[in-house]
Amino acid sequence: MRNEVYQYGCPVEATLDVIGGKWKGVILYKLLEQPRRFSELKRELPTITQRMLTLQLRELEEDGIVHREIYKEIPPRVEYSLTDFGKTLKPILLAMLTWGDQYTNQIITRKSAQATTSASIAESARR
Amino acid sequence: MRNEVYQYGCPVEATLDVIGGKWKGVILYKLLEQPRRFSELKRELPTITQRMLTLQLRELEEDGIVHREIYKEIPPRVEYSLTDFGKTLKPILLAMLTWGDQYTNQIITRKSAQATTSASIAESARR
DNA sequence: CAGTATCCCGTGTGATACTG
DNA sequence: CAGTATCACACGGGATACTG
């Protein structure tokens, strides 16, 4: 997805290439509210690894979505914020937020049902 | 992403879990216009493999986003369309479409620049 | 036409340890 | 605090061949 000839079949594809990373949605959502320090993000996303947080932030930075401000202090402080370009994503993020809010439960229910179904299928196949 | 405990850190995550697949954006975009046959989709997405098209459609179907209508004919005909639930994604897809339309070029430019940069870095590292 | 079935490889991601 | 550096591996995804 990342290292290829950058030609998209449709605009939606391009958009998803930018915000579609595993953690990017949540990160952007957090940064939408306000800038955050690295450690803040880490704390608010308990299940992300440090490595992944760094990588995803770097990609967003390379795509011009987030800005990385380094304060030369000891101990070091780094603050991430949305660039003006990044802020243009706001309508999309809000739309996803609204949708998610309304339908997350439905999705979870459905996926759990699938999980148990596949589990029982796998089980019966084992007999 | 797919086979885990379905608990999301934020609603945006849930949304991306549903529409974030590699080809789902484009597929949904096509189905937004009108229902399509399998072969139509295949034709309109020249670079997708048959296997991937099937898999992504199945996932969308399992998530209740698309409906699969089988016409018992010979030769077989299968038509995919958005369910009512799938249509609730419309605002998101349109937002992504708009954004992509406006900024795809910018993204491509930036990514190409990165690509050449990393290429030259890789090259100089080789020496 | 609309799919399965295999095989197989790349890379995305996690775990862990180290550092300016 | 805010990162790199490695290792190790599952899984997403491509290529190809077969089928009702």
PDB file of C-alpha atoms (C1' of nucleotides) in Angstrom:
ATOM      1  CA  MET A   1       0.000   0.000   0.000  1.00  0.00           C
ATOM      2  CA  ARG A   2       2.757   2.357   0.892  1.00  0.00           C
ATOM      3  CA  ASN A   3       5.603   1.664  -1.488  1.00  0.00           C
ATOM      4  CA  GLU A   4       4.067   1.426  -4.875  1.00  0.00           C
ATOM      5  CA  VAL A   5       3.314   3.548  -7.836  1.00  0.00           C
ATOM      6  CA  TYR A   6       0.958   6.098  -6.471  1.00  0.00           C
ATOM      7  CA  GLN A   7      -1.984   5.855  -8.704  1.00  0.00           C
ATOM      8  CA  TYR A   8      -5.394   5.461  -7.246  1.00  0.00           C
ATOM      9  CA  GLY A   9      -8.407   3.841  -8.767  1.00  0.00           C
ATOM     10  CA  CYS A  10     -10.654   6.380  -7.126  1.00  0.00           C
ATOM     11  CA  PRO A  11     -10.372   9.277  -4.680  1.00  0.00           C
ATOM     12  CA  VAL A  12     -11.698   7.179  -1.838  1.00  0.00           C
ATOM     13  CA  GLU A  13      -8.683   4.955  -2.190  1.00  0.00           C
ATOM     14  CA  ALA A  14      -6.306   7.880  -1.784  1.00  0.00           C
ATOM     15  CA  THR A  15      -8.097   9.003   1.341  1.00  0.00           C
ATOM     16  CA  LEU A  16      -7.973   5.572   2.907  1.00  0.00           C
ATOM     17  CA  ASP A  17      -4.302   5.308   2.066  1.00  0.00           C
ATOM     18  CA  VAL A  18      -3.716   8.305   4.296  1.00  0.00           C
ATOM     19  CA  ILE A  19      -6.022   7.589   7.231  1.00  0.00           C
ATOM     20  CA  GLY A  20      -6.443   3.841   6.866  1.00  0.00           C
ATOM     21  CA  GLY A  21      -3.559   2.660   9.019  1.00  0.00           C
ATOM     22  CA  LYS A  22      -4.364   0.447  11.946  1.00  0.00           C
ATOM     23  CA  TRP A  23      -4.028   3.189  14.531  1.00  0.00           C
ATOM     24  CA  LYS A  24      -4.327   6.353  12.500  1.00  0.00           C
ATOM     25  CA  GLY A  25      -8.020   6.805  13.029  1.00  0.00           C
ATOM     26  CA  VAL A  26      -7.715   6.888  16.796  1.00  0.00           C
ATOM     27  CA  ILE A  27      -4.584   9.012  16.733  1.00  0.00           C
ATOM     28  CA  LEU A  28      -6.167  11.598  14.479  1.00  0.00           C
ATOM     29  CA  TYR A  29      -9.275  11.564  16.584  1.00  0.00           C
ATOM     30  CA  LYS A  30      -7.231  12.401  19.646  1.00  0.00           C
ATOM     31  CA  LEU A  31      -5.272  15.108  17.857  1.00  0.00           C
ATOM     32  CA  LEU A  32      -8.489  16.575  16.547  1.00  0.00           C
ATOM     33  CA  GLU A  33      -9.393  17.562  20.081  1.00  0.00           C
ATOM     34  CA  GLN A  34      -6.049  19.051  20.930  1.00  0.00           C
ATOM     35  CA  PRO A  35      -2.307  18.566  20.521  1.00  0.00           C
ATOM     36  CA  ARG A  36      -0.771  15.769  22.523  1.00  0.00           C
ATOM     37  CA  ARG A  37       2.587  14.715  23.763  1.00  0.00           C
ATOM     38  CA  PHE A  38       3.970  11.357  22.803  1.00  0.00           C
ATOM     39  CA  SER A  39       3.484  10.005  26.293  1.00  0.00           C
ATOM     40  CA  GLU A  40      -0.085  11.299  26.428  1.00  0.00           C
ATOM     41  CA  LEU A  41      -1.002   9.444  23.276  1.00  0.00           C
ATOM     42  CA  LYS A  42       0.701   6.363  24.592  1.00  0.00           C
ATOM     43  CA  ARG A  43      -1.285   6.591  27.788  1.00  0.00           C
ATOM     44  CA  GLU A  44      -4.586   7.139  26.025  1.00  0.00           C
ATOM     45  CA  LEU A  45      -4.014   4.244  23.638  1.00  0.00           C
ATOM     46  CA  PRO A  46      -3.086   1.557  26.123  1.00  0.00           C
ATOM     47  CA  THR A  47      -2.862  -1.264  23.627  1.00  0.00           C
ATOM     48  CA  ILE A  48      -0.610   0.394  21.077  1.00  0.00           C
ATOM     49  CA  THR A  49       3.081  -0.377  21.280  1.00  0.00           C
ATOM     50  CA  GLN A  50       5.609   2.413  21.450  1.00  0.00           C
ATOM     51  CA  ARG A  51       7.029   1.298  18.166  1.00  0.00           C
ATOM     52  CA  MET A  52       3.678   1.407  16.391  1.00  0.00           C
ATOM     53  CA  LEU A  53       2.829   4.794  17.809  1.00  0.00           C
ATOM     54  CA  THR A  54       6.107   6.151  16.494  1.00  0.00           C
ATOM     55  CA  LEU A  55       5.679   4.572  13.073  1.00  0.00           C
ATOM     56  CA  GLN A  56       2.129   5.742  12.548  1.00  0.00           C
ATOM     57  CA  LEU A  57       2.983   9.255  13.682  1.00  0.00           C
ATOM     58  CA  ARG A  58       5.916   9.315  11.281  1.00  0.00           C
ATOM     59  CA  GLU A  59       3.724   8.307   8.390  1.00  0.00           C
ATOM     60  CA  LEU A  60       1.154  10.924   9.233  1.00  0.00           C
ATOM     61  CA  GLU A  61       3.967  13.431   9.464  1.00  0.00           C
ATOM     62  CA  GLU A  62       5.347  12.407   6.078  1.00  0.00           C
ATOM     63  CA  ASP A  63       1.902  12.776   4.586  1.00  0.00           C
ATOM     64  CA  GLY A  64       1.727  16.288   5.958  1.00  0.00           C
ATOM     65  CA  ILE A  65      -1.141  15.506   8.299  1.00  0.00           C
ATOM     66  CA  VAL A  66       0.510  16.040  11.654  1.00  0.00           C
ATOM     67  CA  HIS A  67       3.170  18.405  12.850  1.00  0.00           C
ATOM     68  CA  ARG A  68       5.883  17.348  15.240  1.00  0.00           C
ATOM     69  CA  GLU A  69       7.180  20.033  17.540  1.00  0.00           C
ATOM     70  CA  ILE A  70      10.297  19.244  19.494  1.00  0.00           C
ATOM     71  CA  TYR A  71      10.988  21.276  22.593  1.00  0.00           C
ATOM     72  CA  LYS A  72      14.654  21.227  23.427  1.00  0.00           C
ATOM     73  CA  GLU A  73      14.307  20.543  27.067  1.00  0.00           C
ATOM     74  CA  ILE A  74      15.432  18.010  29.536  1.00  0.00           C
ATOM     75  CA  PRO A  75      13.589  15.758  29.805  1.00  0.00           C
ATOM     76  CA  PRO A  76      12.641  15.935  26.128  1.00  0.00           C
ATOM     77  CA  ARG A  77       9.176  17.005  25.154  1.00  0.00           C
ATOM     78  CA  VAL A  78       7.554  16.416  21.797  1.00  0.00           C
ATOM     79  CA  GLU A  79       4.131  17.608  20.866  1.00  0.00           C
ATOM     80  CA  TYR A  80       2.035  16.392  17.990  1.00  0.00           C
ATOM     81  CA  SER A  81      -0.679  18.455  16.389  1.00  0.00           C
ATOM     82  CA  LEU A  82      -2.708  18.518  13.209  1.00  0.00           C
ATOM     83  CA  THR A  83      -1.352  20.661  10.407  1.00  0.00           C
ATOM     84  CA  ASP A  84      -3.725  22.899   8.472  1.00  0.00           C
ATOM     85  CA  PHE A  85      -3.773  20.181   5.874  1.00  0.00           C
ATOM     86  CA  GLY A  86      -4.537  17.629   8.526  1.00  0.00           C
ATOM     87  CA  LYS A  87      -7.448  19.724   9.688  1.00  0.00           C
ATOM     88  CA  THR A  88      -9.056  19.363   6.280  1.00  0.00           C
ATOM     89  CA  LEU A  89      -9.707  15.768   7.311  1.00  0.00           C
ATOM     90  CA  LYS A  90     -12.021  16.967  10.042  1.00  0.00           C
ATOM     91  CA  PRO A  91     -15.309  16.391   8.160  1.00  0.00           C
ATOM     92  CA  ILE A  92     -14.277  12.825   7.402  1.00  0.00           C
ATOM     93  CA  LEU A  93     -13.195  12.107  10.940  1.00  0.00           C
ATOM     94  CA  LEU A  94     -16.380  13.561  12.320  1.00  0.00           C
ATOM     95  CA  ALA A  95     -18.464  11.555   9.889  1.00  0.00           C
ATOM     96  CA  MET A  96     -16.649   8.394  10.953  1.00  0.00           C
ATOM     97  CA  LEU A  97     -17.059   9.351  14.576  1.00  0.00           C
ATOM     98  CA  THR A  98     -20.786   9.874  14.216  1.00  0.00           C
ATOM     99  CA  TRP A  99     -21.253   6.650  12.331  1.00  0.00           C
ATOM    100  CA  GLY A 100     -19.153   4.713  14.783  1.00  0.00           C
ATOM    101  CA  ASP A 101     -21.073   6.156  17.688  1.00  0.00           C
ATOM    102  CA  GLN A 102     -24.354   5.047  16.212  1.00  0.00           C
ATOM    103  CA  TYR A 103     -23.410   1.637  14.960  1.00  0.00           C
ATOM    104  CA  THR A 104     -20.455   0.285  16.909  1.00  0.00           C
ATOM    105  CA  ASN A 105     -22.696  -1.884  19.040  1.00  0.00           C
ATOM    106  CA  GLN A 106     -24.333  -3.343  15.975  1.00  0.00           C
ATOM    107  CA  ILE A 107     -20.948  -4.134  14.478  1.00  0.00           C
ATOM    108  CA  ILE A 108     -19.643  -5.686  17.656  1.00  0.00           C
ATOM    109  CA  THR A 109     -22.744  -7.817  18.037  1.00  0.00           C
ATOM    110  CA  ARG A 110     -22.480  -9.024  14.489  1.00  0.00           C
ATOM    111  CA  LYS A 111     -18.795  -9.782  14.724  1.00  0.00           C
ATOM    112  CA  SER A 112     -19.176 -11.660  17.987  1.00  0.00           C
ATOM    113  CA  ALA A 113     -21.906 -13.742  16.414  1.00  0.00           C
ATOM    114  CA  GLN A 114     -19.596 -14.558  13.541  1.00  0.00           C
ATOM    115  CA  ALA A 115     -16.782 -15.406  15.904  1.00  0.00           C
ATOM    116  CA  THR A 116     -18.867 -17.919  17.844  1.00  0.00           C
ATOM    117  CA  THR A 117     -20.258 -19.314  14.614  1.00  0.00           C
ATOM    118  CA  SER A 118     -16.826 -19.858  13.112  1.00  0.00           C
ATOM    119  CA  ALA A 119     -15.697 -21.253  16.436  1.00  0.00           C
ATOM    120  CA  SER A 120     -18.456 -23.832  16.503  1.00  0.00           C
ATOM    121  CA  ILE A 121     -17.884 -24.633  12.854  1.00  0.00           C
ATOM    122  CA  ALA A 122     -14.212 -25.137  13.544  1.00  0.00           C
ATOM    123  CA  GLU A 123     -15.150 -27.255  16.529  1.00  0.00           C
ATOM    124  CA  SER A 124     -17.588 -29.486  14.703  1.00  0.00           C
ATOM    125  CA  ALA A 125     -15.050 -29.862  11.903  1.00  0.00           C
ATOM    126  CA  ARG A 126     -12.584 -31.160  14.440  1.00  0.00           C
ATOM    127  CA  ARG A 127     -14.852 -34.049  15.455  1.00  0.00           C
TER     128      ARG A 127
ATOM    129  CA  MET B   1      -7.900  -6.717  13.252  1.00  0.00           C
ATOM    130  CA  ARG B   2     -10.590  -9.163  12.325  1.00  0.00           C
ATOM    131  CA  ASN B   3     -10.328 -11.996  14.797  1.00  0.00           C
ATOM    132  CA  GLU B   4      -9.963 -10.401  18.141  1.00  0.00           C
ATOM    133  CA  VAL B   5     -12.033  -9.263  21.027  1.00  0.00           C
ATOM    134  CA  TYR B   6     -14.171  -6.599  19.496  1.00  0.00           C
ATOM    135  CA  GLN B   7     -13.587  -3.667  21.684  1.00  0.00           C
ATOM    136  CA  TYR B   8     -12.705  -0.374  20.137  1.00  0.00           C
ATOM    137  CA  GLY B   9     -10.730   2.446  21.629  1.00  0.00           C
ATOM    138  CA  CYS B  10     -12.931   4.951  19.864  1.00  0.00           C
ATOM    139  CA  PRO B  11     -15.783   5.008  17.367  1.00  0.00           C
ATOM    140  CA  VAL B  12     -13.467   5.978  14.526  1.00  0.00           C
ATOM    141  CA  GLU B  13     -11.657   2.691  15.012  1.00  0.00           C
ATOM    142  CA  ALA B  14     -14.868   0.733  14.586  1.00  0.00           C
ATOM    143  CA  THR B  15     -15.678   2.568  11.392  1.00  0.00           C
ATOM    144  CA  LEU B  16     -12.254   1.949   9.921  1.00  0.00           C
ATOM    145  CA  ASP B  17     -12.499  -1.693  10.845  1.00  0.00           C
ATOM    146  CA  VAL B  18     -15.505  -1.935   8.564  1.00  0.00           C
ATOM    147  CA  ILE B  19     -14.432   0.175   5.602  1.00  0.00           C
ATOM    148  CA  GLY B  20     -10.648   0.087   6.029  1.00  0.00           C
ATOM    149  CA  GLY B  21      -9.840  -2.974   3.948  1.00  0.00           C
ATOM    150  CA  LYS B  22      -7.499  -2.524   1.039  1.00  0.00           C
ATOM    151  CA  TRP B  23     -10.230  -2.539  -1.583  1.00  0.00           C
ATOM    152  CA  LYS B  24     -13.337  -1.796   0.405  1.00  0.00           C
ATOM    153  CA  GLY B  25     -13.299   1.909  -0.235  1.00  0.00           C
ATOM    154  CA  VAL B  26     -13.358   1.533  -3.979  1.00  0.00           C
ATOM    155  CA  ILE B  27     -15.864  -1.291  -3.904  1.00  0.00           C
ATOM    156  CA  LEU B  28     -18.252   0.673  -1.733  1.00  0.00           C
ATOM    157  CA  TYR B  29     -17.774   3.696  -3.912  1.00  0.00           C
ATOM    158  CA  LYS B  30     -18.812   1.693  -6.947  1.00  0.00           C
ATOM    159  CA  LEU B  31     -21.793   0.153  -5.186  1.00  0.00           C
ATOM    160  CA  LEU B  32     -22.840   3.574  -3.986  1.00  0.00           C
ATOM    161  CA  GLU B  33     -23.632   4.509  -7.564  1.00  0.00           C
ATOM    162  CA  GLN B  34     -25.537   1.371  -8.362  1.00  0.00           C
ATOM    163  CA  PRO B  35     -25.563  -2.385  -7.850  1.00  0.00           C
ATOM    164  CA  ARG B  36     -22.951  -4.337  -9.764  1.00  0.00           C
ATOM    165  CA  ARG B  37     -22.341  -7.833 -10.906  1.00  0.00           C
ATOM    166  CA  PHE B  38     -19.211  -9.618  -9.818  1.00  0.00           C
ATOM    167  CA  SER B  39     -17.752  -9.395 -13.282  1.00  0.00           C
ATOM    168  CA  GLU B  40     -18.542  -5.697 -13.534  1.00  0.00           C
ATOM    169  CA  LEU B  41     -16.650  -4.955 -10.372  1.00  0.00           C
ATOM    170  CA  LYS B  42     -13.794  -7.093 -11.566  1.00  0.00           C
ATOM    171  CA  ARG B  43     -13.698  -5.167 -14.806  1.00  0.00           C
ATOM    172  CA  GLU B  44     -13.825  -1.780 -13.142  1.00  0.00           C
ATOM    173  CA  LEU B  45     -11.074  -2.678 -10.706  1.00  0.00           C
ATOM    174  CA  PRO B  46      -8.520  -4.033 -13.118  1.00  0.00           C
ATOM    175  CA  THR B  47      -5.770  -4.557 -10.556  1.00  0.00           C
ATOM    176  CA  ILE B  48      -7.769  -6.504  -7.982  1.00  0.00           C
ATOM    177  CA  THR B  49      -7.494 -10.265  -8.060  1.00  0.00           C
ATOM    178  CA  GLN B  50     -10.585 -12.407  -8.239  1.00  0.00           C
ATOM    179  CA  ARG B  51      -9.723 -13.862  -4.888  1.00  0.00           C
ATOM    180  CA  MET B  52      -9.430 -10.495  -3.200  1.00  0.00           C
ATOM    181  CA  LEU B  53     -12.650  -9.246  -4.714  1.00  0.00           C
ATOM    182  CA  THR B  54     -14.450 -12.270  -3.349  1.00  0.00           C
ATOM    183  CA  LEU B  55     -12.901 -11.962   0.084  1.00  0.00           C
ATOM    184  CA  GLN B  56     -13.593  -8.274   0.491  1.00  0.00           C
ATOM    185  CA  LEU B  57     -17.167  -8.694  -0.689  1.00  0.00           C
ATOM    186  CA  ARG B  58     -17.656 -11.527   1.778  1.00  0.00           C
ATOM    187  CA  GLU B  59     -16.415  -9.416   4.655  1.00  0.00           C
ATOM    188  CA  LEU B  60     -18.665  -6.543   3.669  1.00  0.00           C
ATOM    189  CA  GLU B  61     -21.513  -8.995   3.464  1.00  0.00           C
ATOM    190  CA  GLU B  62     -20.744 -10.419   6.903  1.00  0.00           C
ATOM    191  CA  ASP B  63     -20.682  -6.916   8.312  1.00  0.00           C
ATOM    192  CA  GLY B  64     -24.115  -6.313   6.852  1.00  0.00           C
ATOM    193  CA  ILE B  65     -22.913  -3.630   4.467  1.00  0.00           C
ATOM    194  CA  VAL B  66     -23.593  -5.299   1.141  1.00  0.00           C
ATOM    195  CA  HIS B  67     -26.280  -7.637  -0.057  1.00  0.00           C
ATOM    196  CA  ARG B  68     -25.541 -10.538  -2.349  1.00  0.00           C
ATOM    197  CA  GLU B  69     -28.332 -11.509  -4.681  1.00  0.00           C
ATOM    198  CA  ILE B  70     -27.935 -14.764  -6.551  1.00  0.00           C
ATOM    199  CA  TYR B  71     -29.969 -15.255  -9.688  1.00  0.00           C
ATOM    200  CA  LYS B  72     -30.394 -18.918 -10.436  1.00  0.00           C
ATOM    201  CA  GLU B  73     -29.608 -18.751 -14.082  1.00  0.00           C
ATOM    202  CA  ILE B  74     -27.181 -20.256 -16.453  1.00  0.00           C
ATOM    203  CA  PRO B  75     -24.701 -18.725 -16.704  1.00  0.00           C
ATOM    204  CA  PRO B  76     -24.827 -17.694 -13.053  1.00  0.00           C
ATOM    205  CA  ARG B  77     -25.453 -14.075 -12.195  1.00  0.00           C
ATOM    206  CA  VAL B  78     -24.713 -12.475  -8.849  1.00  0.00           C
ATOM    207  CA  GLU B  79     -25.461  -8.908  -8.025  1.00  0.00           C
ATOM    208  CA  TYR B  80     -24.019  -6.911  -5.171  1.00  0.00           C
ATOM    209  CA  SER B  81     -25.735  -3.903  -3.673  1.00  0.00           C
ATOM    210  CA  LEU B  82     -25.607  -1.805  -0.545  1.00  0.00           C
ATOM    211  CA  THR B  83     -27.954  -2.798   2.238  1.00  0.00           C
ATOM    212  CA  ASP B  84     -29.891  -0.097   4.062  1.00  0.00           C
ATOM    213  CA  PHE B  85     -27.244  -0.334   6.729  1.00  0.00           C
ATOM    214  CA  GLY B  86     -24.559   0.011   4.092  1.00  0.00           C
ATOM    215  CA  LYS B  87     -26.223   3.146   2.817  1.00  0.00           C
ATOM    216  CA  THR B  88     -25.713   4.782   6.197  1.00  0.00           C
ATOM    217  CA  LEU B  89     -22.051   4.918   5.240  1.00  0.00           C
ATOM    218  CA  LYS B  90     -22.873   7.297   2.435  1.00  0.00           C
ATOM    219  CA  PRO B  91     -21.913  10.519   4.244  1.00  0.00           C
ATOM    220  CA  ILE B  92     -18.526   9.054   5.122  1.00  0.00           C
ATOM    221  CA  LEU B  93     -17.878   7.806   1.628  1.00  0.00           C
ATOM    222  CA  LEU B  94     -18.884  11.123   0.134  1.00  0.00           C
ATOM    223  CA  ALA B  95     -16.667  12.987   2.576  1.00  0.00           C
ATOM    224  CA  MET B  96     -13.750  10.740   1.618  1.00  0.00           C
ATOM    225  CA  LEU B  97     -14.579  11.190  -2.029  1.00  0.00           C
ATOM    226  CA  THR B  98     -14.594  14.954  -1.755  1.00  0.00           C
ATOM    227  CA  TRP B  99     -11.385  15.060   0.185  1.00  0.00           C
ATOM    228  CA  GLY B 100      -9.682  12.649  -2.162  1.00  0.00           C
ATOM    229  CA  ASP B 101     -10.806  14.679  -5.137  1.00  0.00           C
ATOM    230  CA  GLN B 102      -9.303  17.809  -3.715  1.00  0.00           C
ATOM    231  CA  TYR B 103      -6.069  16.460  -2.351  1.00  0.00           C
ATOM    232  CA  THR B 104      -5.095  13.294  -4.188  1.00  0.00           C
ATOM    233  CA  ASN B 105      -2.597  15.175  -6.303  1.00  0.00           C
ATOM    234  CA  GLN B 106      -0.985  16.671  -3.261  1.00  0.00           C
ATOM    235  CA  ILE B 107      -0.705  13.256  -1.671  1.00  0.00           C
ATOM    236  CA  ILE B 108       0.728  11.672  -4.759  1.00  0.00           C
ATOM    237  CA  THR B 109       3.280  14.448  -5.154  1.00  0.00           C
ATOM    238  CA  ARG B 110       4.361  14.095  -1.562  1.00  0.00           C
ATOM    239  CA  LYS B 111       4.595  10.337  -1.712  1.00  0.00           C
ATOM    240  CA  SER B 112       6.568  10.361  -4.922  1.00  0.00           C
ATOM    241  CA  ALA B 113       8.978  12.815  -3.352  1.00  0.00           C
ATOM    242  CA  GLN B 114       9.399  10.471  -0.408  1.00  0.00           C
ATOM    243  CA  ALA B 115       9.869   7.523  -2.686  1.00  0.00           C
ATOM    244  CA  THR B 116      12.715   9.177  -4.594  1.00  0.00           C
ATOM    245  CA  THR B 117      14.199  10.409  -1.342  1.00  0.00           C
ATOM    246  CA  SER B 118      14.201   6.975   0.244  1.00  0.00           C
ATOM    247  CA  ALA B 119      15.448   5.559  -3.030  1.00  0.00           C
ATOM    248  CA  SER B 120      18.440   7.882  -3.088  1.00  0.00           C
ATOM    249  CA  ILE B 121      19.042   7.256   0.593  1.00  0.00           C
ATOM    250  CA  ALA B 122      18.979   3.549  -0.022  1.00  0.00           C
ATOM    251  CA  GLU B 123      21.290   4.038  -2.962  1.00  0.00           C
ATOM    252  CA  SER B 124      23.826   6.136  -1.106  1.00  0.00           C
ATOM    253  CA  ALA B 125      23.704   3.644   1.739  1.00  0.00           C
ATOM    254  CA  ARG B 126      24.678   0.927  -0.688  1.00  0.00           C
ATOM    255  CA  ARG B 127      27.896   2.678  -1.630  1.00  0.00           C
TER     256      ARG B 127
ATOM    257  C1'  DC C   1     -19.909 -16.447 -14.823  1.00  0.00           C
ATOM    258  C1'  DA C   2     -18.653 -16.512 -10.314  1.00  0.00           C
ATOM    259  C1'  DG C   3     -16.471 -18.371  -7.720  1.00  0.00           C
ATOM    260  C1'  DT C   4     -12.814 -22.207  -4.539  1.00  0.00           C
ATOM    261  C1'  DA C   5      -8.464 -24.222  -3.534  1.00  0.00           C
ATOM    262  C1'  DT C   6      -3.465 -24.040  -2.912  1.00  0.00           C
ATOM    263  C1'  DC C   7       0.826 -22.330  -2.539  1.00  0.00           C
ATOM    264  C1'  DC C   8       3.784 -18.850  -1.105  1.00  0.00           C
ATOM    265  C1'  DC C   9       5.999 -14.637  -0.073  1.00  0.00           C
ATOM    266  C1'  DG C  10       6.396  -9.736   1.822  1.00  0.00           C
ATOM    267  C1'  DT C  11       5.542  -6.627   5.359  1.00  0.00           C
ATOM    268  C1'  DG C  12       2.961  -5.072   9.136  1.00  0.00           C
ATOM    269  C1'  DT C  13       2.927  -5.715  13.829  1.00  0.00           C
ATOM    270  C1'  DG C  14       4.261  -7.275  18.387  1.00  0.00           C
ATOM    271  C1'  DA C  15       7.802  -8.196  22.084  1.00  0.00           C
ATOM    272  C1'  DT C  16      11.802  -6.955  24.025  1.00  0.00           C
ATOM    273  C1'  DA C  17      15.877  -4.469  24.897  1.00  0.00           C
ATOM    274  C1'  DC C  18      18.695  -0.486  24.488  1.00  0.00           C
ATOM    275  C1'  DT C  19      19.770   5.043  24.269  1.00  0.00           C
ATOM    276  C1'  DG C  20      20.461  10.435  23.946  1.00  0.00           C
TER     277       DG C  20
ATOM    278  C1'  DC D   1      10.737  11.291  27.977  1.00  0.00           C
ATOM    279  C1'  DA D   2      10.742   9.919  23.478  1.00  0.00           C
ATOM    280  C1'  DG D   3      12.362   7.457  20.960  1.00  0.00           C
ATOM    281  C1'  DT D   4      15.770   3.273  17.941  1.00  0.00           C
ATOM    282  C1'  DA D   5      17.257  -1.389  17.088  1.00  0.00           C
ATOM    283  C1'  DT D   6      16.422  -6.321  16.513  1.00  0.00           C
ATOM    284  C1'  DC D   7      14.171 -10.441  16.141  1.00  0.00           C
ATOM    285  C1'  DA D   8      10.366 -13.183  15.055  1.00  0.00           C
ATOM    286  C1'  DC D   9       6.059 -14.328  13.120  1.00  0.00           C
ATOM    287  C1'  DA D  10       1.207 -14.215  11.615  1.00  0.00           C
ATOM    288  C1'  DC D  11      -1.465 -12.880   8.109  1.00  0.00           C
ATOM    289  C1'  DG D  12      -2.781 -10.125   4.180  1.00  0.00           C
ATOM    290  C1'  DG D  13      -2.534 -10.535  -0.334  1.00  0.00           C
ATOM    291  C1'  DG D  14      -0.759 -12.134  -5.095  1.00  0.00           C
ATOM    292  C1'  DA D  15      -0.361 -15.878  -8.666  1.00  0.00           C
ATOM    293  C1'  DT D  16      -2.122 -19.740 -10.502  1.00  0.00           C
ATOM    294  C1'  DA D  17      -5.074 -23.564 -11.317  1.00  0.00           C
ATOM    295  C1'  DC D  18      -9.399 -25.808 -10.897  1.00  0.00           C
ATOM    296  C1'  DT D  19     -14.999 -26.109 -10.751  1.00  0.00           C
ATOM    297  C1'  DG D  20     -20.434 -26.065 -10.506  1.00  0.00           C
TER     298       DG D  20
END
